[in-house]
Tab-separated table of C-alpha atoms in Angstrom:
chain	number	residue	atom	x	y	z
Y	268	VAL	CA	0.000	0.000	0.000
Y	269	VAL	CA	1.447	3.354	-1.048
Y	270	SER	CA	-0.161	6.587	0.008
Y	271	THR	CA	1.101	10.085	-0.537
Y	272	GLN	CA	0.172	13.015	1.612
Y	273	SER	CA	1.033	16.383	0.183
Y	274	THR	CA	1.052	19.692	1.958
Y	275	GLY	CA	2.176	22.381	-0.466
Y	276	ASN	CA	5.718	21.650	-1.605
Y	277	PHE	CA	6.296	18.911	0.969
Y	278	SER	CA	5.173	15.368	0.270
Y	279	LEU	CA	5.313	12.241	2.418
Y	280	ASP	CA	5.438	8.840	0.768
Y	281	MET	CA	4.368	6.070	3.104
Y	282	THR	CA	5.347	2.785	1.486
Y	283	ASP	CA	5.856	0.724	4.621
Y	284	LYS	CA	3.850	1.298	7.798
Y	285	GLU	CA	6.677	-0.131	9.903
Y	286	ASP	CA	8.974	2.691	8.814
Y	287	VAL	CA	6.629	5.378	10.126
Y	288	SER	CA	4.983	4.227	13.310
Y	289	LEU	CA	5.038	4.648	17.052
Y	290	PRO	CA	5.664	1.815	19.513
Y	291	LYS	CA	2.359	0.097	20.238
Y	292	VAL	CA	3.376	-0.489	23.853
Y	293	THR	CA	3.925	3.233	24.383
Y	294	VAL	CA	0.586	4.179	22.845
Y	295	SER	CA	-1.148	1.451	24.876
Y	296	LYS	CA	0.391	2.860	28.064
Y	297	PHE	CA	-0.799	6.383	27.205
Y	298	ILE	CA	-4.311	5.101	26.564
Y	299	LYS	CA	-4.336	3.007	29.752
Y	300	ASP	CA	-3.096	5.941	31.841
Y	301	LEU	CA	-5.795	8.247	30.468
Y	302	LEU	CA	-8.780	5.899	30.751
Y	303	PRO	CA	-10.586	5.044	33.989
Y	304	GLN	CA	-9.472	1.681	35.403
Y	305	ASP	CA	-12.786	-0.016	34.598
Y	306	ILE	CA	-12.587	0.893	30.877
Y	307	LYS	CA	-10.629	-1.218	28.395
Y	308	CYS	CA	-9.480	-0.283	24.913
Y	309	ALA	CA	-9.838	-2.836	22.108
Y	310	ASN	CA	-6.732	-3.607	20.044
Y	311	ASP	CA	-8.276	-2.323	16.819
Y	312	THR	CA	-9.216	0.918	18.586
Y	313	ARG	CA	-5.658	1.246	19.860
Y	314	ASP	CA	-4.403	0.730	16.281
Y	315	VAL	CA	-6.703	3.487	14.991
Y	316	ILE	CA	-5.460	5.841	17.725
Y	317	LEU	CA	-1.878	4.933	16.819
Y	318	GLU	CA	-2.500	5.720	13.135
Y	319	CYS	CA	-4.132	9.025	14.111
Y	320	CYS	CA	-1.072	9.931	16.191
Y	321	VAL	CA	1.265	9.153	13.291
Y	322	GLU	CA	-0.919	11.166	10.899
Y	323	PHE	CA	-0.974	14.086	13.321
Y	324	ILE	CA	2.827	14.032	13.598
Y	325	HIS	CA	3.113	13.941	9.787
Y	326	LEU	CA	0.689	16.833	9.431
Y	327	ILE	CA	2.457	19.030	11.980
Y	328	SER	CA	5.899	18.109	10.613
Y	329	ALA	CA	4.916	18.875	7.033
Y	330	GLU	CA	3.421	22.239	7.981
Y	331	ALA	CA	6.437	23.120	10.156
Y	332	ASN	CA	8.691	22.195	7.243
Y	333	GLU	CA	6.786	24.559	4.945
Y	334	ILE	CA	7.040	27.359	7.513
Y	335	CYS	CA	10.744	26.660	7.853
Y	336	ASN	CA	11.176	26.810	4.059
Y	337	ARG	CA	9.249	30.098	3.828
Y	338	GLU	CA	11.614	31.558	6.409
Y	339	ASN	CA	14.630	30.164	4.516
Y	340	LYS	CA	15.649	28.090	7.527
Y	341	LYS	CA	17.219	24.667	7.266
Y	342	THR	CA	16.288	23.362	10.713
Y	343	ILE	CA	12.792	23.031	12.113
Y	344	ALA	CA	12.720	24.730	15.514
Y	345	ALA	CA	10.130	24.730	18.284
Y	346	GLU	CA	8.796	28.069	17.017
Y	347	HIS	CA	8.004	26.425	13.656
Y	348	ILE	CA	6.013	23.694	15.410
Y	349	LEU	CA	4.042	26.320	17.353
Y	350	LYS	CA	3.300	28.276	14.155
Y	351	ALA	CA	2.253	25.034	12.431
Y	352	LEU	CA	-0.142	24.220	15.267
Y	353	LYS	CA	-1.717	27.684	14.958
Y	354	GLU	CA	-1.949	27.571	11.164
Y	355	LEU	CA	-3.570	24.130	11.247
Y	356	GLY	CA	-6.165	25.201	13.803
Y	357	PHE	CA	-4.547	23.609	16.858
Y	358	GLY	CA	-3.626	26.896	18.516
Y	359	ASP	CA	-5.305	25.771	21.734
Y	360	TYR	CA	-2.405	23.334	22.236
Y	361	CYS	CA	0.330	25.986	21.964
Y	362	GLN	CA	0.406	26.912	25.645
Y	363	GLU	CA	0.686	23.297	26.792
Y	364	VAL	CA	3.294	22.511	24.113
Y	365	THR	CA	5.303	25.554	25.209
Y	366	GLU	CA	5.135	24.457	28.851
Y	367	VAL	CA	6.272	20.930	27.982
Y	368	TYR	CA	9.085	22.310	25.817
Y	369	ASP	CA	10.226	24.671	28.590
Y	370	GLN	CA	10.248	21.756	31.047
Y	371	HIS	CA	12.269	19.698	28.547
Y	372	LYS	CA	14.855	22.500	28.281
Y	373	VAL	CA	15.176	22.647	32.072
Y	374	GLU	CA	15.635	18.875	32.310
Y	375	ALA	CA	18.162	18.902	29.450
Y	376	LEU	CA	20.221	21.556	31.229
Y	377	GLN	CA	20.197	19.498	34.419
Y	378	GLU	CA	21.488	16.466	32.512
Y	379	LYS	CA	24.262	18.344	30.672
Y	380	PRO	CA	26.778	18.417	33.528
Y	381	LYS	CA	26.788	14.613	33.509
Y	382	ALA	CA	28.613	14.692	30.179
Y	383	ASN	CA	31.375	16.783	31.746
Y	384	ARG	CA	31.980	14.148	34.403
Y	385	LYS	CA	34.189	12.237	31.977
Y	386	LEU	CA	37.064	14.436	33.116
Y	387	GLU	CA	36.273	13.736	36.763
Y	388	ASN	CA	36.481	10.002	36.104
Y	389	LEU	CA	40.036	10.350	34.771
Y	390	GLY	CA	41.321	10.910	38.286
Y	391	ILE	CA	43.456	13.876	37.165
Y	392	PRO	CA	43.100	17.055	39.212
Y	393	GLN	CA	41.593	20.035	37.388
Y	394	GLU	CA	44.810	22.051	37.881
Y	395	GLU	CA	46.801	19.457	35.961
Y	396	LEU	CA	44.200	19.334	33.206
Y	397	LEU	CA	44.379	23.139	32.837
Y	398	LYS	CA	48.203	23.029	32.712
Y	399	GLU	CA	48.050	20.356	30.025
Y	400	GLN	CA	45.544	22.419	28.069
Y	401	GLN	CA	47.804	25.500	28.263
Y	402	ARG	CA	50.797	23.408	27.182
Y	403	LEU	CA	48.867	22.133	24.162
Y	404	PHE	CA	47.791	25.684	23.258
Y	405	GLU	CA	51.415	26.843	23.417
Y	406	LYS	CA	52.510	23.895	21.281
Y	407	ALA	CA	49.829	24.743	18.701
Y	408	LYS	CA	50.851	28.437	18.704
Y	409	THR	CA	54.491	27.504	18.145
Y	410	ALA	CA	53.582	25.163	15.304
Y	411	LEU	CA	51.434	27.866	13.701
Y	412	SER	CA	54.210	30.470	14.023
Y	413	ARG	CA	56.762	28.112	12.435
Y	414	SER	CA	54.450	27.307	9.543
Y	415	GLN	CA	53.825	31.008	8.925
Y	416	GLU	CA	57.604	31.705	8.966
Y	417	ILE	CA	58.174	28.954	6.410
Y	418	ASP	CA	55.461	30.390	4.148
Y	419	LEU	CA	57.167	33.817	4.198
């Protein structure tokens, strides 16, 4: 089954549903968490919800891509997603999306220092690391100066 969805200049070809899907377990968990405990969701209903989610993501992505192209940008940013939501009539979601995005940025900043712990795990004091860095800078400067003298 091949279907093409086109939004302006952007077109999505969906030749294989496995290539463009969400994990069924994740969607099932979302559904279960949102429904009262005494309500069950049939598998075919879950599959329809999953397809709707994928379609929604495609729709928003395609519109954000068009906005990005109109602005001569090469990377879709959060602002493009918010504009796409508004242009497609989902402006009511913008506040919640912004809040979730802001929370994501805060969490990402809190996780960043973990990447810098690689140096801590080396067991070399920070003073020694700074001295080594300065030595390498001096070595690079000297090499650059010599190469410039040779070129003259």
